[in-house]
Coordinates of C-alpha atoms in Angstrom, one line a residue:
X1 CA -21.0 -37.1 -93.6
X2 CA -21.7 -40.7 -92.7
X3 CA -25.3 -41.7 -92.2
X4 CA -27.0 -45.1 -91.9
X5 CA -30.3 -46.5 -90.5
X6 CA -31.5 -43.1 -89.5
X7 CA -35.2 -43.6 -90.1
X8 CA -37.5 -45.8 -88.0
X9 CA -38.2 -49.0 -89.8
X10 CA -40.5 -52.1 -89.7
X11 CA -41.3 -54.6 -87.1
X12 CA -39.0 -54.2 -84.1
X13 CA -37.4 -57.3 -82.5
X14 CA -34.4 -58.2 -80.5
X15 CA -31.9 -58.7 -83.3
X16 CA -29.7 -61.0 -81.2
X17 CA -32.7 -63.3 -80.6
X18 CA -34.6 -64.8 -77.7
X19 CA -33.8 -67.5 -75.3
X20 CA -36.3 -70.3 -75.7
X21 CA -38.2 -69.8 -72.4
X22 CA -37.9 -66.0 -72.2
X23 CA -40.6 -63.4 -72.9
X24 CA -40.7 -62.8 -76.7
X25 CA -42.4 -59.7 -78.0
X26 CA -42.4 -58.0 -81.4
X27 CA -43.5 -54.4 -81.7
X28 CA -45.5 -53.8 -84.8
X29 CA -46.3 -50.3 -86.2
X30 CA -49.9 -49.7 -87.0
X31 CA -53.3 -51.0 -85.8
X32 CA -52.2 -54.6 -85.5
X33 CA -54.0 -57.8 -86.2
X34 CA -52.7 -61.2 -87.3
X35 CA -49.0 -61.8 -87.3
X36 CA -46.9 -64.8 -88.3
X37 CA -43.6 -66.3 -87.1
X38 CA -41.8 -67.5 -90.3
X39 CA -38.8 -69.8 -90.6
X40 CA -36.2 -67.6 -92.2
X41 CA -34.5 -70.6 -93.8
X42 CA -37.4 -72.1 -95.8
X43 CA -40.2 -69.4 -95.5
X44 CA -42.6 -71.7 -93.7
X45 CA -45.0 -70.2 -91.2
X46 CA -44.5 -71.9 -87.8
X47 CA -46.7 -69.8 -85.5
X48 CA -49.8 -67.6 -85.9
X49 CA -50.9 -65.0 -83.4
X50 CA -52.9 -61.8 -82.9
X51 CA -51.5 -58.6 -81.6
X52 CA -52.6 -56.8 -78.5
X53 CA -54.9 -53.8 -79.1
X54 CA -53.0 -50.9 -80.7
X55 CA -52.0 -47.9 -78.5
X56 CA -50.6 -44.5 -79.3
X57 CA -47.1 -44.5 -77.9
X58 CA -46.1 -41.0 -76.8
X59 CA -42.4 -41.7 -76.6
X60 CA -42.0 -43.1 -80.1
X61 CA -44.7 -41.0 -81.8
X62 CA -46.2 -44.2 -83.2
X63 CA -49.3 -46.2 -83.0
X64 CA -48.1 -49.7 -82.2
X65 CA -49.3 -53.1 -81.3
X66 CA -47.4 -55.9 -79.7
X67 CA -47.1 -59.5 -80.9
X68 CA -46.4 -62.0 -78.1
X69 CA -44.8 -65.3 -79.3
X70 CA -43.4 -66.3 -75.9
X71 CA -45.1 -69.7 -76.3
X72 CA -42.9 -70.7 -79.3
X73 CA -39.6 -72.2 -78.1
X74 CA -38.2 -74.3 -81.0
X75 CA -34.6 -73.3 -81.8
X76 CA -34.1 -71.8 -85.3
X77 CA -33.8 -68.6 -87.2
X78 CA -37.0 -66.7 -87.8
X79 CA -38.7 -63.4 -88.8
X80 CA -42.0 -61.8 -88.0
X81 CA -44.4 -60.9 -90.8
X82 CA -47.8 -59.3 -90.9
X83 CA -50.6 -59.6 -93.5
X84 CA -50.0 -56.1 -94.7
X85 CA -46.4 -56.9 -95.7
X86 CA -44.4 -55.7 -92.8
X87 CA -41.4 -57.8 -91.8
X88 CA -38.7 -57.9 -89.1
X89 CA -35.0 -58.5 -89.2
X90 CA -34.2 -62.2 -88.8
X91 CA -33.4 -63.4 -85.3
X92 CA -32.8 -66.7 -83.5
X93 CA -34.5 -68.6 -80.8
X94 CA -32.0 -70.6 -78.9
X95 CA -31.1 -71.8 -75.4
X96 CA -28.4 -69.1 -75.2
X97 CA -28.1 -65.9 -77.2
X98 CA -26.2 -63.3 -75.1
X99 CA -22.8 -64.9 -74.4
X100 CA -20.9 -63.3 -77.3
X101 CA -22.5 -59.9 -76.7
X102 CA -21.8 -60.1 -73.0
X103 CA -18.1 -60.8 -73.6
X104 CA -17.9 -57.9 -76.1
X105 CA -19.5 -55.4 -73.7
X106 CA -16.9 -56.4 -71.2
X107 CA -14.0 -56.5 -73.7
X108 CA -14.9 -52.9 -74.6
X109 CA -13.3 -51.7 -71.4
X110 CA -10.0 -53.1 -72.7
X111 CA -10.4 -50.9 -75.8
X112 CA -11.0 -47.9 -73.6
X113 CA -7.6 -48.4 -71.9
X114 CA -5.2 -45.5 -71.7
X115 CA -1.5 -45.5 -71.2
X116 CA -0.7 -48.8 -72.9
X117 CA -0.4 -50.2 -76.4
X118 CA -3.3 -52.3 -77.5
X119 CA -1.7 -55.1 -79.3
X120 CA -3.1 -57.0 -82.3
X121 CA -3.3 -60.3 -80.4
X122 CA -5.9 -58.8 -78.0
X123 CA -7.2 -55.8 -80.0
X124 CA -7.3 -57.2 -83.5
X125 CA -7.6 -54.5 -86.2
X126 CA -8.4 -51.9 -83.5
X127 CA -4.9 -51.9 -82.1
X128 CA -3.1 -48.7 -81.4
X129 CA 0.1 -47.4 -79.7
X130 CA 0.4 -46.3 -76.0
X131 CA -1.0 -42.9 -75.2
X132 CA -1.1 -40.1 -72.6
X133 CA 2.0 -41.1 -70.7
X134 CA 3.3 -37.7 -69.8
X135 CA 2.9 -36.5 -66.1
X136 CA -0.1 -34.3 -65.5
X137 CA 0.1 -30.7 -64.3
X138 CA -1.8 -29.9 -61.2
X139 CA -4.2 -27.1 -62.2
X140 CA -3.3 -24.0 -60.2
X141 CA 0.1 -25.4 -59.2
X142 CA 1.8 -25.3 -62.5
X143 CA 5.2 -26.4 -61.0
X144 CA 3.7 -29.6 -59.6
X145 CA 3.2 -32.7 -61.7
X146 CA 1.7 -36.1 -61.0
X147 CA 2.3 -39.3 -62.9
X148 CA -1.3 -40.5 -63.2
X149 CA -1.1 -42.8 -66.3
X150 CA -3.5 -45.6 -67.0
X151 CA -7.2 -46.1 -66.5
X152 CA -9.9 -46.0 -69.0
X153 CA -10.8 -43.2 -71.5
X154 CA -14.2 -42.1 -70.3
X155 CA -16.1 -41.8 -73.6
X156 CA -15.7 -40.8 -77.2
X157 CA -12.9 -38.5 -76.1
X158 CA -9.8 -39.2 -74.0
X159 CA -10.7 -37.6 -70.7
X160 CA -10.4 -39.7 -67.5
X161 CA -12.8 -39.0 -64.7
X162 CA -13.0 -40.4 -61.2
X163 CA -16.8 -40.1 -60.6
X164 CA -18.1 -41.9 -63.7
X165 CA -15.2 -44.3 -63.5
X166 CA -16.4 -45.3 -60.0
X167 CA -19.9 -45.9 -61.3
X168 CA -18.5 -48.1 -64.1
X169 CA -16.3 -50.2 -61.8
X170 CA -19.2 -50.5 -59.3
X171 CA -21.5 -52.0 -62.0
X172 CA -18.8 -54.5 -63.0
X173 CA -18.0 -55.6 -59.5
X174 CA -21.7 -55.9 -58.7
X175 CA -22.1 -58.0 -61.8
X176 CA -19.3 -60.3 -60.6
X177 CA -20.6 -60.4 -57.1
X178 CA -24.1 -61.4 -58.2
X179 CA -23.2 -63.6 -61.2
X180 CA -19.7 -64.9 -60.8
X181 CA -20.4 -67.8 -63.2
X182 CA -21.0 -65.3 -66.0
X183 CA -17.3 -64.5 -65.9
X184 CA -15.8 -68.0 -65.9
X185 CA -14.4 -67.8 -69.4
X186 CA -11.3 -65.7 -70.1
X187 CA -11.8 -62.9 -72.7
X188 CA -8.7 -63.0 -72.9
X189 CA -6.7 -60.0 -71.7
X190 CA -3.0 -59.5 -71.5
X191 CA -3.3 -60.2 -67.7
X192 CA -5.3 -63.4 -68.0
X193 CA -3.8 -65.9 -65.7
X194 CA -6.4 -68.6 -65.1
X195 CA -6.7 -67.6 -61.5
X196 CA -8.4 -64.2 -61.1
X197 CA -11.4 -63.6 -63.4
X198 CA -10.8 -61.2 -66.3
X199 CA -13.5 -58.8 -65.1
X200 CA -11.3 -58.2 -62.0
X201 CA -8.2 -57.8 -64.1
X202 CA -10.0 -55.2 -66.2
X203 CA -11.4 -53.3 -63.2
X204 CA -8.0 -53.3 -61.5
X205 CA -6.5 -51.4 -64.5
X206 CA -9.0 -48.6 -63.6
X207 CA -8.6 -48.9 -59.9
X208 CA -4.8 -48.5 -60.0
X209 CA -5.3 -45.3 -62.0
X210 CA -7.7 -44.0 -59.4
X211 CA -5.1 -44.7 -56.8
X212 CA -2.7 -42.5 -58.7
X213 CA -5.3 -39.8 -58.6
X214 CA -5.4 -39.6 -54.8
X215 CA -3.4 -36.6 -53.6
X216 CA -0.4 -37.8 -51.6
X217 CA -0.6 -34.7 -49.4
X218 CA -4.2 -34.6 -48.4
X219 CA -5.9 -37.9 -49.3
X220 CA -8.5 -36.2 -51.5
X221 CA -9.1 -37.1 -55.1
X222 CA -8.3 -34.9 -58.1
X223 CA -11.6 -34.7 -59.9
X224 CA -10.4 -35.6 -63.4
X225 CA -7.4 -35.8 -65.8
X226 CA -7.8 -34.2 -69.2
X227 CA -6.3 -31.8 -71.7
X228 CA -7.6 -28.3 -71.7
X229 CA -9.7 -28.8 -74.8
X230 CA -11.1 -31.9 -76.6
X231 CA -9.0 -33.1 -79.6
X232 CA -10.4 -33.3 -83.1
X233 CA -12.9 -36.0 -84.0
X234 CA -10.6 -38.3 -85.8
X235 CA -7.5 -37.9 -83.6
X236 CA -6.1 -41.3 -82.4
X237 CA -5.2 -41.5 -78.7
X238 CA -1.4 -41.6 -79.3
X239 CA -1.7 -38.5 -81.4
X240 CA -3.4 -36.5 -78.6
X241 CA -0.2 -35.0 -77.2
X242 CA -1.5 -31.7 -75.6
X243 CA -0.5 -31.1 -72.0
X244 CA -2.5 -33.0 -69.4
X245 CA -4.0 -31.3 -66.4
X246 CA -5.4 -32.6 -63.1
X247 CA -8.5 -30.6 -62.1
X248 CA -8.9 -29.6 -58.4
X249 CA -9.8 -32.1 -55.7
X250 CA -13.6 -32.6 -55.2
X251 CA -15.7 -34.1 -52.5
X252 CA -17.8 -36.1 -55.1
X253 CA -14.6 -37.7 -56.5
X254 CA -13.3 -38.4 -53.1
X255 CA -16.6 -39.9 -51.9
X256 CA -16.9 -42.2 -54.9
X257 CA -13.3 -43.2 -54.5
X258 CA -13.7 -44.1 -50.8
X259 CA -16.8 -46.2 -51.8
X260 CA -15.2 -48.1 -54.7
X261 CA -12.0 -48.7 -52.9
X262 CA -13.9 -50.2 -49.9
X263 CA -15.9 -52.3 -52.2
X264 CA -12.8 -53.5 -54.1
X265 CA -11.0 -54.4 -50.8
X266 CA -13.8 -56.8 -50.2
X267 CA -14.1 -58.3 -53.7
X268 CA -10.3 -58.6 -54.3
X269 CA -9.4 -60.1 -50.9
X270 CA -9.7 -63.8 -52.0
X271 CA -7.5 -63.2 -55.1
X272 CA -4.9 -60.6 -54.1
X273 CA -4.7 -59.7 -50.4
X274 CA -2.0 -57.0 -50.7
X275 CA -4.0 -55.2 -53.4
X276 CA -7.1 -55.5 -51.3
X277 CA -5.3 -54.1 -48.3
X278 CA -4.1 -51.1 -50.4
X279 CA -7.6 -50.5 -51.5
X280 CA -8.9 -50.4 -47.9
X281 CA -6.1 -48.1 -46.8
X282 CA -6.9 -45.7 -49.7
X283 CA -10.6 -45.8 -48.8
X284 CA -10.0 -45.0 -45.2
X285 CA -7.7 -42.1 -46.1
X286 CA -10.3 -40.7 -48.5
X287 CA -12.9 -41.0 -45.8
X288 CA -10.7 -39.0 -43.4
X289 CA -10.5 -36.2 -46.0
X290 CA -14.3 -36.2 -46.3
X291 CA -14.6 -35.9 -42.5
X292 CA -12.2 -33.0 -42.6
X293 CA -14.1 -31.3 -45.4
X294 CA -17.9 -31.5 -44.5
X295 CA -19.0 -28.5 -46.5
X296 CA -17.2 -28.6 -49.8
X297 CA -18.7 -26.7 -52.7
X298 CA -19.7 -28.7 -55.8
X299 CA -17.1 -29.1 -58.5
X300 CA -17.0 -26.8 -61.5
X301 CA -14.5 -26.7 -64.3
X302 CA -11.7 -24.2 -64.0
X303 CA -12.3 -21.3 -66.5
X304 CA -9.6 -22.6 -68.9
X305 CA -10.7 -26.2 -69.0
X306 CA -13.5 -27.1 -71.5
X307 CA -13.6 -30.9 -71.2
X308 CA -16.4 -32.8 -69.5
X309 CA -17.2 -31.4 -66.2
X310 CA -19.2 -34.0 -64.3
X311 CA -20.2 -31.3 -61.9
X312 CA -22.5 -32.0 -59.0
X313 CA -24.0 -29.5 -56.6
X314 CA -24.0 -31.8 -53.5
X315 CA -22.0 -34.8 -52.3
X316 CA -24.3 -36.4 -49.7
X317 CA -25.0 -39.4 -52.0
X318 CA -21.3 -40.1 -52.5
X319 CA -20.7 -39.9 -48.8
X320 CA -23.8 -42.2 -48.2
X321 CA -22.3 -44.8 -50.6
X322 CA -18.9 -44.5 -49.1
X323 CA -20.2 -45.0 -45.6
X324 CA -22.2 -48.1 -46.7
X325 CA -19.3 -49.8 -48.4
X326 CA -16.8 -49.0 -45.6
X327 CA -19.3 -50.4 -43.0
X328 CA -20.0 -53.5 -45.1
X329 CA -16.2 -54.1 -45.5
X330 CA -15.0 -53.3 -42.0
X331 CA -17.9 -53.5 -39.7
X332 CA -16.8 -50.4 -37.9
X333 CA -19.5 -48.6 -36.0
X334 CA -18.4 -45.1 -37.0
X335 CA -19.2 -45.9 -40.7
X336 CA -22.6 -47.3 -39.7
X337 CA -23.4 -44.2 -37.7
X338 CA -22.4 -42.0 -40.6
X339 CA -24.6 -44.1 -42.9
X340 CA -27.6 -43.9 -40.6
X341 CA -27.3 -40.1 -40.4
X342 CA -26.9 -39.7 -44.2
X343 CA -29.9 -42.0 -44.8
X344 CA -32.1 -39.5 -43.0
X345 CA -31.3 -36.8 -45.6
X346 CA -33.6 -36.1 -48.5
X347 CA -31.0 -34.3 -50.7
X348 CA -30.4 -37.3 -52.9
X349 CA -32.2 -40.4 -54.3
X350 CA -31.7 -43.6 -52.4
X351 CA -32.3 -45.7 -55.6
X352 CA -30.5 -43.8 -58.3
X353 CA -27.6 -45.3 -60.1
X354 CA -26.2 -42.6 -62.3
X355 CA -22.9 -40.7 -61.9
X356 CA -24.8 -37.6 -60.7
X357 CA -26.6 -39.5 -57.9
X358 CA -24.9 -42.6 -56.5
X359 CA -27.4 -43.2 -53.7
X360 CA -28.6 -46.5 -55.1
X361 CA -25.2 -48.1 -54.7
X362 CA -25.2 -47.2 -51.0
X363 CA -28.6 -48.7 -50.6
X364 CA -27.6 -51.9 -52.4
X365 CA -24.4 -52.2 -50.2
X366 CA -26.4 -51.8 -47.0
X367 CA -29.2 -54.2 -48.0
X368 CA -26.7 -56.8 -49.2
X369 CA -24.5 -56.6 -46.1
X370 CA -24.4 -59.4 -43.6
X371 CA -23.5 -56.8 -40.9
X372 CA -27.0 -55.2 -40.8
X373 CA -27.6 -53.8 -37.3
X374 CA -30.5 -51.5 -37.9
X375 CA -33.4 -53.7 -39.1
X376 CA -35.8 -50.7 -39.1
X377 CA -33.6 -48.7 -41.5
X378 CA -33.1 -51.8 -43.7
X379 CA -36.9 -52.4 -43.8
X380 CA -37.5 -48.7 -44.8
X381 CA -34.8 -49.0 -47.6
X382 CA -36.2 -52.3 -48.8
X383 CA -39.8 -51.0 -49.0
X384 CA -38.5 -48.0 -51.0
X385 CA -36.6 -50.2 -53.4
X386 CA -39.7 -52.4 -54.1
X387 CA -41.8 -49.2 -54.5
X388 CA -39.3 -47.9 -57.0
X389 CA -39.2 -51.2 -58.9
X390 CA -43.0 -51.3 -59.0
X391 CA -43.1 -47.8 -60.4
X392 CA -40.6 -48.8 -63.2
X393 CA -42.7 -52.0 -63.9
X394 CA -45.8 -49.9 -64.2
X395 CA -44.3 -47.6 -66.7
X396 CA -43.0 -50.6 -68.7
X397 CA -46.5 -52.0 -68.8
X398 CA -47.8 -48.9 -70.5
X399 CA -45.0 -48.2 -72.9
X400 CA -45.3 -49.3 -76.5
X401 CA -41.8 -50.8 -76.5
X402 CA -42.1 -52.2 -73.0
X403 CA -39.4 -50.0 -71.3
X404 CA -39.5 -47.8 -68.2
X405 CA -38.8 -44.4 -69.6
X406 CA -41.3 -41.5 -69.7
X407 CA -41.1 -39.4 -72.8
X408 CA -39.2 -36.7 -70.9
X409 CA -36.5 -39.2 -69.9
X410 CA -35.1 -39.5 -73.4
X411 CA -32.1 -37.3 -72.5
X412 CA -28.4 -37.5 -73.1
X413 CA -27.5 -41.1 -72.3
X414 CA -31.1 -42.4 -72.3
X415 CA -29.7 -45.9 -72.8
X416 CA -28.0 -45.6 -69.4
X417 CA -31.4 -45.0 -67.8
X418 CA -32.8 -48.0 -69.7
X419 CA -30.0 -50.2 -68.4
X420 CA -29.9 -48.7 -64.9
X421 CA -33.6 -49.4 -64.5
X422 CA -33.1 -52.9 -65.7
X423 CA -30.3 -53.3 -63.2
X424 CA -32.5 -52.0 -60.3
X425 CA -35.3 -54.4 -61.3
X426 CA -33.0 -57.3 -61.2
X427 CA -31.5 -56.4 -57.8
X428 CA -34.9 -55.6 -56.4
X429 CA -36.1 -59.0 -57.5
X430 CA -33.1 -60.8 -56.1
X431 CA -33.3 -59.1 -52.7
X432 CA -37.1 -59.6 -52.4
X433 CA -37.1 -63.1 -53.8
X434 CA -39.6 -62.3 -56.6
X435 CA -39.4 -63.0 -60.3
X436 CA -42.2 -60.5 -61.0
X437 CA -39.8 -58.0 -62.7
X438 CA -37.9 -60.4 -65.0
X439 CA -40.2 -60.1 -68.0
X440 CA -39.7 -56.3 -67.9
X441 CA -35.9 -56.8 -67.8
X442 CA -36.2 -58.9 -70.9
X443 CA -37.9 -56.1 -72.7
X444 CA -35.2 -53.6 -71.7
X445 CA -32.6 -55.9 -73.2
X446 CA -34.7 -56.4 -76.3
X447 CA -34.9 -52.6 -76.7
X448 CA -31.1 -52.3 -76.5
X449 CA -30.6 -54.8 -79.3
X450 CA -33.3 -53.6 -81.7
X451 CA -36.8 -53.6 -80.3
X452 CA -37.0 -49.8 -80.5
X453 CA -38.6 -47.3 -82.8
X454 CA -35.3 -46.9 -84.8
X455 CA -35.2 -50.6 -85.5
X456 CA -31.5 -50.5 -84.6
X457 CA -29.2 -52.4 -82.2
X458 CA -27.6 -49.7 -80.0
X459 CA -24.5 -51.9 -79.6
X460 CA -21.7 -51.8 -82.2
X461 CA -21.1 -55.0 -84.0
X462 CA -24.2 -56.8 -82.7
X463 CA -27.5 -57.3 -84.4
X464 CA -28.7 -57.1 -88.0
X465 CA -28.7 -53.2 -88.0
X466 CA -26.1 -52.1 -85.4
X467 CA -24.9 -48.5 -85.0
X468 CA -22.0 -48.0 -87.4
X469 CA -20.8 -44.5 -86.7
X470 CA -20.5 -43.8 -82.9
X471 CA -19.0 -40.7 -81.6
X472 CA -15.8 -42.4 -80.6
X473 CA -12.5 -41.0 -81.8
X474 CA -10.6 -44.3 -82.2
X475 CA -13.4 -45.7 -84.3
X476 CA -13.4 -42.6 -86.5
X477 CA -9.6 -42.3 -86.8
X478 CA -8.2 -45.8 -87.0
X479 CA -8.9 -46.5 -90.6
X480 CA -10.9 -49.6 -89.8
X481 CA -14.3 -49.7 -91.5
X482 CA -16.1 -51.3 -88.6
X483 CA -16.3 -49.5 -85.2
X484 CA -14.8 -50.9 -82.1
X485 CA -17.2 -53.7 -81.2
X486 CA -19.3 -53.9 -78.0
X487 CA -19.9 -50.2 -77.5
X488 CA -23.3 -49.0 -76.2
X489 CA -24.5 -45.8 -77.8
X490 CA -26.1 -43.1 -75.7
X491 CA -29.4 -43.4 -77.6
X492 CA -32.3 -41.1 -78.3
X493 CA -32.0 -37.6 -76.8
X494 CA -34.9 -35.1 -77.3
X495 CA -32.6 -32.2 -76.1
X496 CA -31.1 -31.3 -79.5
X497 CA -27.7 -30.7 -77.9
X498 CA -25.4 -30.8 -80.8
X499 CA -25.5 -29.1 -84.2
X500 CA -26.4 -32.2 -86.1
X501 CA -29.3 -33.0 -83.8
X502 CA -30.5 -29.4 -83.9
X503 CA -30.6 -29.4 -87.7
X504 CA -31.9 -32.9 -88.4
X505 CA -33.8 -34.1 -85.3
X506 CA -36.0 -31.1 -84.5
X507 CA -39.7 -32.2 -84.3
X508 CA -38.9 -35.9 -83.9
X509 CA -40.6 -37.9 -81.1
X510 CA -38.4 -38.4 -78.1
X511 CA -37.5 -42.0 -78.7
X512 CA -36.9 -41.3 -82.4
X513 CA -34.5 -38.4 -81.6
X514 CA -31.4 -40.4 -82.6
X515 CA -28.8 -40.2 -85.5
X516 CA -26.2 -42.8 -86.3
X517 CA -23.5 -40.3 -87.1
X518 CA -20.2 -39.4 -85.5
X519 CA -21.3 -35.7 -85.5
X520 CA -24.2 -36.3 -83.2
X521 CA -22.3 -36.7 -79.9
X522 CA -25.5 -36.0 -77.8
X523 CA -27.2 -39.1 -79.2
X524 CA -24.5 -41.4 -80.4
X525 CA -21.5 -41.0 -78.1
X526 CA -20.3 -44.0 -76.1
X527 CA -19.1 -44.2 -72.5
X528 CA -17.7 -46.7 -70.0
X529 CA -20.7 -46.1 -67.7
X530 CA -23.2 -46.9 -70.4
X531 CA -21.4 -50.2 -71.1
X532 CA -21.1 -51.2 -67.4
X533 CA -24.8 -51.6 -66.6
X534 CA -25.3 -53.5 -69.8
X535 CA -22.6 -56.0 -68.6
X536 CA -24.5 -56.4 -65.3
X537 CA -27.9 -56.9 -66.9
X538 CA -26.6 -59.4 -69.5
X539 CA -24.7 -61.3 -66.7
X540 CA -28.1 -62.3 -65.4
X541 CA -28.9 -64.1 -68.7
X542 CA -25.6 -65.9 -69.3

């Protein structure tokens, strides 16, 4: 069994480094005191400081203090040392530190591709053959098959799911809409053409798969495409040859699809008008299905399917998002009326950004729309967004590592919450015209790349101590020592939801409930929708 970097260690810093004028914080276990910034090349001390008063940090289970060296801006490679002998990993101070990681986080989606060979030119040693090309059986209609090849593998397994796929594409398209300059340089991809940015090429690969998932007869969306069971932990995608099944149509998948297709129609129009038109047509057809099915039950796996469920008891948030995007794209009053009615419901969060609650995307679409025709509703939504951002900032102020999670939020995929919160803080700041939240966003990024109780970068291939053994079947089965780069690990999970965690992590503090082993899928799996908010957040800094 592979294990590495499992115990919390030393002084925690952003192992990628710090931009010269950004907030720079080191988290130091213990009572604190004097600390030193040391030139890692010659050992000379270049900065002295005193930590903040120590606090007991409930999430990490540590007493910690914080050393602020924001005022030091000279480029170079450094480490933090204390007078009692603690030291940090080396890091840089530079004008730019995130460009390579940003590109890797985006390139990861290429490595998640299904249905095509990943060639050595674009995939390097992580190449593999084409996979999952057989038509899928429609569950419950065994004589009917649909050719729904393509798209992205969702996570460490090879399932493909509309709902989390829509969240991932939404994050990437939002990133492009807000920070187009961050995507000026090609990755490159096989489709790179010097005309359309590569982020749009990559999203299109998923969007075209989603279009194949729309039922030709009804316009609804099949919820997912998977085998009946997960394959073994080291099975490469091309060796996963079990029969593929389309799970039944769901309202949540159809609502997400209507939303993301309407959003795509708007974003792709300047680059490929026929594709944009196909997206809008698909969105309108999905909306018609939603209108015809106002009271659909939540999706649950059929009894013989054991792959990821992505179940959801209600679909108001997906309908809210779809109405907002269709209104923003078309300006049609019927979509505005539907949005206004859904906005009055309390069944979902208006500022959540996870696959189980998509309400935040609907709120963003409405507040960013130039078609706003209900200023009172917009004002209510904006006040709520600022209130939510202020709440997250207040939690960050109290947390020992500067992030916005309460101890009980270290759940499966806690790093998605970290990044979703950072994303919300950025967009709240942008829409309100304030920079008050930016220092908190810095600390969320620092946490991802090593300023955490584990002293690890939660991104494969990046940082002095990155995760090495993610729960990701291609990384386990390809014979390459290093995992696929640019993958965001799910992160600490106090729930003890796999056998390894149950045996080895019981009694750990919430933020320390993590294991860098393939076997701990509940802490160390990877997914497209943990990478996607990371791309958006880093886009702000490149």
